[in-house]
Short mmCIF file of C-alpha atoms and ligand atoms in Angstrom, two decimals:
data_model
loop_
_atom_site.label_atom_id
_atom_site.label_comp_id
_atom_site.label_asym_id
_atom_site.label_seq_id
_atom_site.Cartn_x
_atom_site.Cartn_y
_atom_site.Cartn_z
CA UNK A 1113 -70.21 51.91 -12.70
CA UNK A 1114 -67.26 53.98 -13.54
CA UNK A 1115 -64.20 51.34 -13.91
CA UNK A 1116 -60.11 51.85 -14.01
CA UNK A 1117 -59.01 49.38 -16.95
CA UNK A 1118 -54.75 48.82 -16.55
CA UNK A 1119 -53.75 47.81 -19.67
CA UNK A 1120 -57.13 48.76 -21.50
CA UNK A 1121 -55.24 49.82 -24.31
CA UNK A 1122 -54.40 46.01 -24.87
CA UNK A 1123 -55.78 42.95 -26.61
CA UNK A 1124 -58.10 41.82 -23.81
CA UNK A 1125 -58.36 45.06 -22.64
CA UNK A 1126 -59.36 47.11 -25.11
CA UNK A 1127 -61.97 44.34 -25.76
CA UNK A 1128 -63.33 44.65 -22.43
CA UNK A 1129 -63.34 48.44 -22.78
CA UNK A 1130 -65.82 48.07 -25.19
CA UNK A 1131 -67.82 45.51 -23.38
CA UNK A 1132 -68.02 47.35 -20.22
CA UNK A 1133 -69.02 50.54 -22.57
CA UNK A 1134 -72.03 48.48 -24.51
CA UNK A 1135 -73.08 47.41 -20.68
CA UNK A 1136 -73.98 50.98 -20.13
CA UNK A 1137 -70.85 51.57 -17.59
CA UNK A 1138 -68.01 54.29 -17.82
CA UNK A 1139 -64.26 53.50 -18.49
CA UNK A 1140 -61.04 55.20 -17.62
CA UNK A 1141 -57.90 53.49 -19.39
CA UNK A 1142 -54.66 53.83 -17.26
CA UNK A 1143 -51.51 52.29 -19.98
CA UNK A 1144 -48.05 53.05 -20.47
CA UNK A 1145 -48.43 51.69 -24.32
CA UNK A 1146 -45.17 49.60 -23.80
CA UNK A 1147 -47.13 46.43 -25.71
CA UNK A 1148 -50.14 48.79 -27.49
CA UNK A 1149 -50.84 51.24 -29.06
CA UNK A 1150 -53.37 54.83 -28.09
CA UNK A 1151 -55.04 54.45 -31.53
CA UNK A 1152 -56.58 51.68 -29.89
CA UNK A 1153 -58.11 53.72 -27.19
CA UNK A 1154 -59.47 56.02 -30.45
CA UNK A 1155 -61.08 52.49 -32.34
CA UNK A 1156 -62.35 51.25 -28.51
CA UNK A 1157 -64.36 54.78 -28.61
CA UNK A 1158 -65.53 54.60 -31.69
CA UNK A 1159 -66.56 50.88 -32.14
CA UNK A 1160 -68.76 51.64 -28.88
CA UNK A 1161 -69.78 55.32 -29.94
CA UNK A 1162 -68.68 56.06 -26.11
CA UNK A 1163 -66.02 58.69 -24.58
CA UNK A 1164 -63.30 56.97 -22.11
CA UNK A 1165 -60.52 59.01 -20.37
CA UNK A 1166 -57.03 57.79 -21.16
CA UNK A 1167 -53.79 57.90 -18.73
CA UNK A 1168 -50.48 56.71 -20.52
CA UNK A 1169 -48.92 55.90 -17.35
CA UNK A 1170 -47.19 53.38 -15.61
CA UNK A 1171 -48.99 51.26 -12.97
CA UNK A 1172 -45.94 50.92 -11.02
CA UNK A 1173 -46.00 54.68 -10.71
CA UNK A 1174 -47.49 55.23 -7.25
CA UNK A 1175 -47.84 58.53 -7.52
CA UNK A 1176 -49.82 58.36 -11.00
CA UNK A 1177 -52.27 55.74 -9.35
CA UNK A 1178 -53.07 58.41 -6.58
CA UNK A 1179 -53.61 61.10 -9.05
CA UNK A 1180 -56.46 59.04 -11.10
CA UNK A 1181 -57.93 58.25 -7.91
CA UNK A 1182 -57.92 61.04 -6.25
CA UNK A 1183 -59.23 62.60 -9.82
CA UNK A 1184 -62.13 60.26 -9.89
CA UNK A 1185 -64.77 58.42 -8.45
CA UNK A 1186 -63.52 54.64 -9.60
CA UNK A 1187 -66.37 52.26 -8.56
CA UNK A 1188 -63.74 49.16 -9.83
CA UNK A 1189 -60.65 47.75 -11.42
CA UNK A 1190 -60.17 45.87 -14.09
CA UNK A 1191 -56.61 44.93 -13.69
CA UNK A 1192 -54.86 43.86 -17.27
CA UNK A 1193 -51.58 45.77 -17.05
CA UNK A 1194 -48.43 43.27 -17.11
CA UNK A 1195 -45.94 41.35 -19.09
CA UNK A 1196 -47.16 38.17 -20.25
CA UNK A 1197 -44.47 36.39 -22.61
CA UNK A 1198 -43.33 33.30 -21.12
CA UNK A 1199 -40.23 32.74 -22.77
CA UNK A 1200 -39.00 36.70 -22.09
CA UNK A 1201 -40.03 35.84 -18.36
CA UNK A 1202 -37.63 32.85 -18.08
CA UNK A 1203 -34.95 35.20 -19.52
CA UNK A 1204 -36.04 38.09 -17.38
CA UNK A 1205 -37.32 36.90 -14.36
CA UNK A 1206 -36.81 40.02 -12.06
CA UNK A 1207 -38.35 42.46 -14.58
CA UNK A 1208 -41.62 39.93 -14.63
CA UNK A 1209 -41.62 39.48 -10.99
CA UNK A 1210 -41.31 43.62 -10.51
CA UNK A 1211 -43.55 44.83 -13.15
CA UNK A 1212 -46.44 42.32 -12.27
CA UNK A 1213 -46.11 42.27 -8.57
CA UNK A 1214 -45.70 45.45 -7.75
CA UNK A 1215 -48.46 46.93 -10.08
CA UNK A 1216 -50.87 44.30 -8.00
CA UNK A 1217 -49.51 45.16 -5.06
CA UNK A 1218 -49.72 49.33 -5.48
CA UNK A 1219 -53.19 48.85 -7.03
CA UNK A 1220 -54.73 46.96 -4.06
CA UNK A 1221 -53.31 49.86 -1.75
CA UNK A 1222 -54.36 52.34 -4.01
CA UNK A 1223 -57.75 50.91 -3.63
CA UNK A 1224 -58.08 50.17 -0.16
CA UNK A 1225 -56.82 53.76 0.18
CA UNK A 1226 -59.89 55.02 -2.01
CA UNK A 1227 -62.26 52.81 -0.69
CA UNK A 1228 -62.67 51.31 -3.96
CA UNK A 1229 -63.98 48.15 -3.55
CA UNK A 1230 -64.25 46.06 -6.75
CA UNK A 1231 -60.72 43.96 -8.12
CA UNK A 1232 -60.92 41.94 -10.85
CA UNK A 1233 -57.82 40.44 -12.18
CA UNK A 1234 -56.70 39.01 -15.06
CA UNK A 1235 -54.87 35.79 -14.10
CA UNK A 1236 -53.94 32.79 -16.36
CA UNK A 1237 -54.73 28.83 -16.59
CA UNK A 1238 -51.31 28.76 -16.27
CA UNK A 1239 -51.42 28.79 -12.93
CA UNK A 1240 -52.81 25.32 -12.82
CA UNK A 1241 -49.57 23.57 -14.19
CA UNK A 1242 -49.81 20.32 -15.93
CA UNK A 1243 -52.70 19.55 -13.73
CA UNK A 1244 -54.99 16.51 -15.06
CA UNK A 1245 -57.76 18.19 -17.64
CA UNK A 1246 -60.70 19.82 -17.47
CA UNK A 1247 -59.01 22.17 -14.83
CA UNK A 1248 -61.14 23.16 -12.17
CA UNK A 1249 -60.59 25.95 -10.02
CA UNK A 1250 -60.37 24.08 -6.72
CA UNK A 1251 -57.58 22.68 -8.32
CA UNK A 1252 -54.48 22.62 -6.21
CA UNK A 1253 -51.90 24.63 -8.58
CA UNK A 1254 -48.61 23.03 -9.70
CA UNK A 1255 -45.72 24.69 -10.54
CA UNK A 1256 -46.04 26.77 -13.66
CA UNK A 1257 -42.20 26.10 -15.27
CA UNK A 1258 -42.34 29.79 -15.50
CA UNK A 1259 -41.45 33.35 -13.89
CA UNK A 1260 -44.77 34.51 -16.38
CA UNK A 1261 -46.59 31.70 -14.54
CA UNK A 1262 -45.72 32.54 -11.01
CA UNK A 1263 -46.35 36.20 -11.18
CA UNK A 1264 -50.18 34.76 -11.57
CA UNK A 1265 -50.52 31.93 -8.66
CA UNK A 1266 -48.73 35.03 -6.31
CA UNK A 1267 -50.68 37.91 -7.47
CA UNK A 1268 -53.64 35.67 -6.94
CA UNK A 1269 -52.30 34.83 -3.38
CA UNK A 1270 -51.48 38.64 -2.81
CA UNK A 1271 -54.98 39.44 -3.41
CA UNK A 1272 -56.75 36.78 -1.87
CA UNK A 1273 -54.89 37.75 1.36
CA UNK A 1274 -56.07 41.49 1.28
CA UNK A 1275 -59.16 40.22 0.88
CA UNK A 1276 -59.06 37.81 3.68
CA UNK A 1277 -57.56 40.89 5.97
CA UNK A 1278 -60.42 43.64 3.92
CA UNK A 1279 -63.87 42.10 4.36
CA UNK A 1280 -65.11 44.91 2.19
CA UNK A 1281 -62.62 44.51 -0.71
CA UNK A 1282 -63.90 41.90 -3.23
CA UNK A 1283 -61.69 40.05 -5.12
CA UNK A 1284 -62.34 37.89 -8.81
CA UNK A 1285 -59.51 36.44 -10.23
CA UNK A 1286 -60.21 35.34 -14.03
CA UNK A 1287 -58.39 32.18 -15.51
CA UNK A 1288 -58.22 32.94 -19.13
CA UNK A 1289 -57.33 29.79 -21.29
CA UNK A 1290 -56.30 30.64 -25.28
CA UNK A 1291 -57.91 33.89 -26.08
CA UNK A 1292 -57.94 34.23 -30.21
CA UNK A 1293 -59.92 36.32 -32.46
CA UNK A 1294 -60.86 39.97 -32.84
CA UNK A 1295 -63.88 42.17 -32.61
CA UNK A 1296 -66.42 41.79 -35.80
CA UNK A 1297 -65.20 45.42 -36.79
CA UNK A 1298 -61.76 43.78 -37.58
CA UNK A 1299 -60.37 47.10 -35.66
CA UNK A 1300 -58.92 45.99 -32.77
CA UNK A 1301 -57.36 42.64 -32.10
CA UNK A 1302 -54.33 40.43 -31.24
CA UNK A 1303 -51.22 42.72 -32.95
CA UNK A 1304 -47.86 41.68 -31.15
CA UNK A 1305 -44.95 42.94 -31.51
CA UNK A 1306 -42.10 41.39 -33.36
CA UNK A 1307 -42.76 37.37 -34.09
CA UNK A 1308 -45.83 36.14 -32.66
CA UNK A 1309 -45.37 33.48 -29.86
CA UNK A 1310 -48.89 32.62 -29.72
CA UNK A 1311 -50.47 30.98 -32.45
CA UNK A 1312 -53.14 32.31 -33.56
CA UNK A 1313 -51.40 35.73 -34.84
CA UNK A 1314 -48.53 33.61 -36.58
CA UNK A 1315 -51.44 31.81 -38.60
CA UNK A 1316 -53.14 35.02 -39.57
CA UNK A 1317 -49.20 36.46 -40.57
CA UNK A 1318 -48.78 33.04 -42.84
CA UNK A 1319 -52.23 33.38 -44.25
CA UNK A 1320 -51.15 37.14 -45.26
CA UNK A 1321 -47.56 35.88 -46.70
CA UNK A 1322 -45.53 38.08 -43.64
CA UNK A 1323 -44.29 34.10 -42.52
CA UNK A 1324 -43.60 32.22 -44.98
CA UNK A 1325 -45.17 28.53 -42.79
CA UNK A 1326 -46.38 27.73 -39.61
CA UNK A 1327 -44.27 25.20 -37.26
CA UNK A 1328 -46.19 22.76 -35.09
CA UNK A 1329 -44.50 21.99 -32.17
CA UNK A 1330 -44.98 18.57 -31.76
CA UNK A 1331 -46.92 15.86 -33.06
CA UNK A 1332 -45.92 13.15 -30.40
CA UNK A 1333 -48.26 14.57 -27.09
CA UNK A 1334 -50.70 12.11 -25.72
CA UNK A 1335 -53.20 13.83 -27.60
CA UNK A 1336 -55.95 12.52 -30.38
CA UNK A 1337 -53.56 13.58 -33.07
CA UNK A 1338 -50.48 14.55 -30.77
CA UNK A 1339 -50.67 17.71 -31.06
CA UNK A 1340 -51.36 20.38 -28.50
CA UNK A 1341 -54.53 20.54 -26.99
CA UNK A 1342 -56.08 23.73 -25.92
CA UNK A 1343 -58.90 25.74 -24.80
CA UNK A 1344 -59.51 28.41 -27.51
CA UNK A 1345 -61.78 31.33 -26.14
CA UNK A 1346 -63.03 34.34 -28.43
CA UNK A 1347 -61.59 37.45 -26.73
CA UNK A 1348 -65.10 38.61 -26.86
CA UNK A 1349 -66.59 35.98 -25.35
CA UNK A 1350 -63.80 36.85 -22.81
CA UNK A 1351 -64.23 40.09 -22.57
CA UNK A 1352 -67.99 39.53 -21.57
CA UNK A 1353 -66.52 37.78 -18.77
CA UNK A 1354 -65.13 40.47 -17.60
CA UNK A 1355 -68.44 42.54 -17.58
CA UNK A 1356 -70.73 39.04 -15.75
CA UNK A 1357 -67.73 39.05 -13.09
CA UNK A 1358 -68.17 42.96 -12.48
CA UNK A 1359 -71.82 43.00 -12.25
CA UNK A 1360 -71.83 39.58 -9.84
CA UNK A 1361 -68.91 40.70 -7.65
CA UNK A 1362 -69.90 40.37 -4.15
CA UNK A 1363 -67.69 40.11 -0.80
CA UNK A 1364 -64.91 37.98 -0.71
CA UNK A 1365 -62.61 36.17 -3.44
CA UNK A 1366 -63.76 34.47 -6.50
CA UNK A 1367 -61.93 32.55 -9.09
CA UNK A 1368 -63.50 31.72 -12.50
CA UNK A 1369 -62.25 29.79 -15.47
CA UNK A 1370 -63.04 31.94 -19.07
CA UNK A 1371 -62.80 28.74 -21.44
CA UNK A 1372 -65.01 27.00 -23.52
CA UNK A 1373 -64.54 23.46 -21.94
CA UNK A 1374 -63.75 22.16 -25.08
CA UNK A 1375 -60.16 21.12 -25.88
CA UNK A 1376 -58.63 21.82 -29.59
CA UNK A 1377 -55.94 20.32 -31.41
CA UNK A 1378 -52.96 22.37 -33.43
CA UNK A 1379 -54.09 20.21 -36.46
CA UNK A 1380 -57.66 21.14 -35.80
CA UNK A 1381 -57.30 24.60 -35.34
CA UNK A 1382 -55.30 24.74 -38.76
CA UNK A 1383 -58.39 22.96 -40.55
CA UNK A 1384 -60.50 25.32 -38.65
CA UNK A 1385 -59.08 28.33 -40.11
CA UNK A 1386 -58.77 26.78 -43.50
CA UNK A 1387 -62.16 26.14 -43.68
CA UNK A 1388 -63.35 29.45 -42.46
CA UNK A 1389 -61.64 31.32 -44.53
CA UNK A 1390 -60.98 29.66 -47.17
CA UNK A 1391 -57.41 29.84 -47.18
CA UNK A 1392 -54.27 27.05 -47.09
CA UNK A 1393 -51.61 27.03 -44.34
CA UNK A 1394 -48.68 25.36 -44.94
CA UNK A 1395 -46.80 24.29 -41.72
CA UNK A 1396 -43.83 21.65 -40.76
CA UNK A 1397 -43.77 19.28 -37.64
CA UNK A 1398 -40.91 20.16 -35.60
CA UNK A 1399 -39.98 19.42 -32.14
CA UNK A 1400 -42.05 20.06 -28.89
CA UNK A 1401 -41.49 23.69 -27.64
CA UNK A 1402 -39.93 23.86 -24.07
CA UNK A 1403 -42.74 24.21 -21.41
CA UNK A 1404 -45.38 23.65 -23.35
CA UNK A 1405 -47.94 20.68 -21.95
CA UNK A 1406 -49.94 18.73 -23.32
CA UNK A 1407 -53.48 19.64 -22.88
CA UNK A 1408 -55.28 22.28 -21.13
CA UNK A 1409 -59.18 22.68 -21.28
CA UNK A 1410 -61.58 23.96 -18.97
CA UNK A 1411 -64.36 23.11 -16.73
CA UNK A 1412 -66.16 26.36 -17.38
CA UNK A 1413 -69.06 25.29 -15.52
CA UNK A 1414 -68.68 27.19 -12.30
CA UNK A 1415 -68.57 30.76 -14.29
CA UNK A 1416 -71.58 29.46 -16.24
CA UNK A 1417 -73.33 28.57 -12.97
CA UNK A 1418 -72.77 31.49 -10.76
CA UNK A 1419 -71.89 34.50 -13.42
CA UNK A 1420 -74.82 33.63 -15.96
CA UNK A 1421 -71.99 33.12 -18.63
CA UNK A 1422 -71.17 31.60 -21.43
CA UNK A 1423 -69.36 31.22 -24.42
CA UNK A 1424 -71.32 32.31 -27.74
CA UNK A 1425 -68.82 32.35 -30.50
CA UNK A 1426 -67.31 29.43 -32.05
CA UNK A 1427 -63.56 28.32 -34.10
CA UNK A 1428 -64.69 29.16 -37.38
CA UNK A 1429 -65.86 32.60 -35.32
CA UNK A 1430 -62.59 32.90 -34.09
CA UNK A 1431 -60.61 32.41 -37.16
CA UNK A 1432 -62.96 34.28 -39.12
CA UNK A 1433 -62.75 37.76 -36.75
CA UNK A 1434 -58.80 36.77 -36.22
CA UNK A 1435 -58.18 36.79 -40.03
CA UNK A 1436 -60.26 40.02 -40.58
CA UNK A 1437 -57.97 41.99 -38.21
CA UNK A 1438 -54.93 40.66 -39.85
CA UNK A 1439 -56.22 41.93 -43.15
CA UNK A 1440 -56.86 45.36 -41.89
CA UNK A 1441 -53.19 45.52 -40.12
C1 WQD B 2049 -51.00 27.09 -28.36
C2 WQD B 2049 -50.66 25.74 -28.98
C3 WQD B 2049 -48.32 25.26 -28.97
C4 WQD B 2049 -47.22 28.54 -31.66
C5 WQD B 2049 -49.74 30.93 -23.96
C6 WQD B 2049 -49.24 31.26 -22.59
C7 WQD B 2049 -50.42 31.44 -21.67
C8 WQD B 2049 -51.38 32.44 -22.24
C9 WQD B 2049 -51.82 32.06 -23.64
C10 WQD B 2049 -50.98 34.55 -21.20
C11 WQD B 2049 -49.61 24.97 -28.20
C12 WQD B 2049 -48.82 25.41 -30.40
C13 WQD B 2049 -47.92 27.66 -30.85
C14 WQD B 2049 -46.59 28.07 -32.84
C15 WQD B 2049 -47.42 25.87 -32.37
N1 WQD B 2049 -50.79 33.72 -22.24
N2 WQD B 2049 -48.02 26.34 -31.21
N3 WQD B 2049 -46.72 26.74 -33.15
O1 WQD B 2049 -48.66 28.29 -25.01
O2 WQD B 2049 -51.08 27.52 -24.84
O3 WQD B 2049 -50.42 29.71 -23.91
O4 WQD B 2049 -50.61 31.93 -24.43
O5 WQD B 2049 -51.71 34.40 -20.26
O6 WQD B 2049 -49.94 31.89 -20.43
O7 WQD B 2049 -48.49 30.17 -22.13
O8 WQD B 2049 -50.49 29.43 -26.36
O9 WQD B 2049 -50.68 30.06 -28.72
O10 WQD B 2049 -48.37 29.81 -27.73
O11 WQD B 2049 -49.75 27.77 -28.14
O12 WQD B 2049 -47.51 24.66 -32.68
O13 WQD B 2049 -45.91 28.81 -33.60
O14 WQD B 2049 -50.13 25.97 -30.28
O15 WQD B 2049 -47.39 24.18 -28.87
O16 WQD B 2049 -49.92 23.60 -28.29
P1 WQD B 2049 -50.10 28.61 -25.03
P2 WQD B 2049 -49.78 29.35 -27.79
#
């Protein structure tokens, strides 16, 4: 199939560029490069020996969406595009709530327009709130403390009611959990900019000397060590996803959890990456960040069930791949 990727040029993106490539299926990238780079879209063809057409444009540009459609046959979307820093969206909730609504929103039309009539979306376990764990996706949602958050449970909403109204447009929204790690060629990977909020890439910085040590936040959850627990996912893995929820897409709305099921602590995830590669991380216990709960893990077992799926790669996988494409930064 030939597939639009928003934001392909990004860290799940660009991994799911090259998954969709291996899988035998053509890719055009449509990015405005605000959070990545378009050497990535020159590693994603070379890492899968494959030609993709690139678009640095906006997907809030209307009239950019109708000129890649109306350019090319687009069998599906793979829709990554959007700002995803929770902390910025509390600060800037209006810019979160245009950016990642109205790129939804001017997608689906684009596509109903086109008759294209495969969406998959890349939505968040945030949207399940500090719901009991293993989340399941029949889950009621509760509130996500969060602009970042919201722009999730309503896209999702959005899209499940153009669905509902569009018998022929098919919907799957993916939950992604923590995705960490890098491809094996150590070429593409997790690069924010400025200080990374997400762990894994502040580890990978301390293990290379750019931060000088990690702070946990928190070491009084109701956890097994209290620290945070959560469901680390290799963005390959993930990306694979992607591909089983393409191939399986059939009419109506689906929502999948990409997790591993299993829950891991800060303090594990540091002796995890220690032990992989062989390297010490110092760190300092300091207070609980704001937002941030407890535990999250999933119950992957639906996506295993009806998508064929599942996880292959492993923490010392993870850390391994994420510290490779540190060292090659
Ligand atoms: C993981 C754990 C922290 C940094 C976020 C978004 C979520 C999704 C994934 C987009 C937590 C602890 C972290 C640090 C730490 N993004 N931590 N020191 O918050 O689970 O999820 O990224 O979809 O929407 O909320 O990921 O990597 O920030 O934190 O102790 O410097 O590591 O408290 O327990 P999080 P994270």
């Amino acid at each position: 199939m030939n597939i639009l990727v928003t934001g392909g040029a990004g860290y799940i993106g660009s991994h799911t560029c090259v998954a969709l490539l291996e899988a035998g299926h053509s890719v055009i990238i449509a990015d405005n490069l605000s959070n990545s780079k378009e050497q990535v879209v020159d590693y994603v063809q070379h890492i899968s020996n494959k030609d993709v057409i690139f678009y640095k444009v906006d997907v809030t540009d209307e009239v950019a969406l109708n000129e890649i459609f109306s350019r090319h046959l687009i069998d599906g979307v793979i829709h990554f595009a959007g700002w995803k820093a929770v902390g910025e969206s509390v600060e800037k909730p209006l810019m979160y709530y245009m950016n990642n609504l109205v790129s939804t929103m001017l997608l689906a039309k684009v596509c109903l327009l086109y008759g294209v009539e495969r969406f998959v979306f890349s939505s968040s376990a945030t949207v399940y709130g500090d719901n009991k764990v293993p989340f399941k996706e029949t889950m009621d949602l509760l509130p996500t403390t969060n602009p970042y958050g919201e722009t999730k449970v309503m896209s999702e909403r959005i899209l499940t009611d153009i669905a509902n109204a569009n018998p022929a447009f098919s919907v799957s929204i993916l939950r992604y959990f923590n995705p960490v790690g890098a491809h094996e060629s150590g070429l593409i990977g997790e690069a924010p900019n400025g200080i990374p909020n997400n762990i894994m890439p502040y580890v990978t910085q301390v293990a290379k000397g750019k931060l000088e040590k990690l702070r946990v936040f928190g070491n009084d959850y109701p956890t097994l060590d209290g620290t945070g627990v959560r469901d680390y996912i290799h963005v390959v893995d993930l990306a694979d996803g992607h591909v089983a929820a393409l191939e399986n897409l059939n009419e109506g709305v689906h929502t999948y959890n990409l997790g591993t099921g299993k829950g891991t602590s800060v303090l594990e995830l540091l002796k995890a990456f220690e032990e992989a590669n062989d390297i010490e991380i110092p760190f300092d216990i300091v207070d609980r960040r704001p937002g941030d709960i407890a535990s999250c893990f999933a119950d992957a077992s639906k996506a295993n069930r009806e998508l064929g799926w599942t996880v292959k790669r492993d923490l010392i996988e993870m850390c391994r791949d994420a510290w490779r494409f540190e060292k090659n930064l």
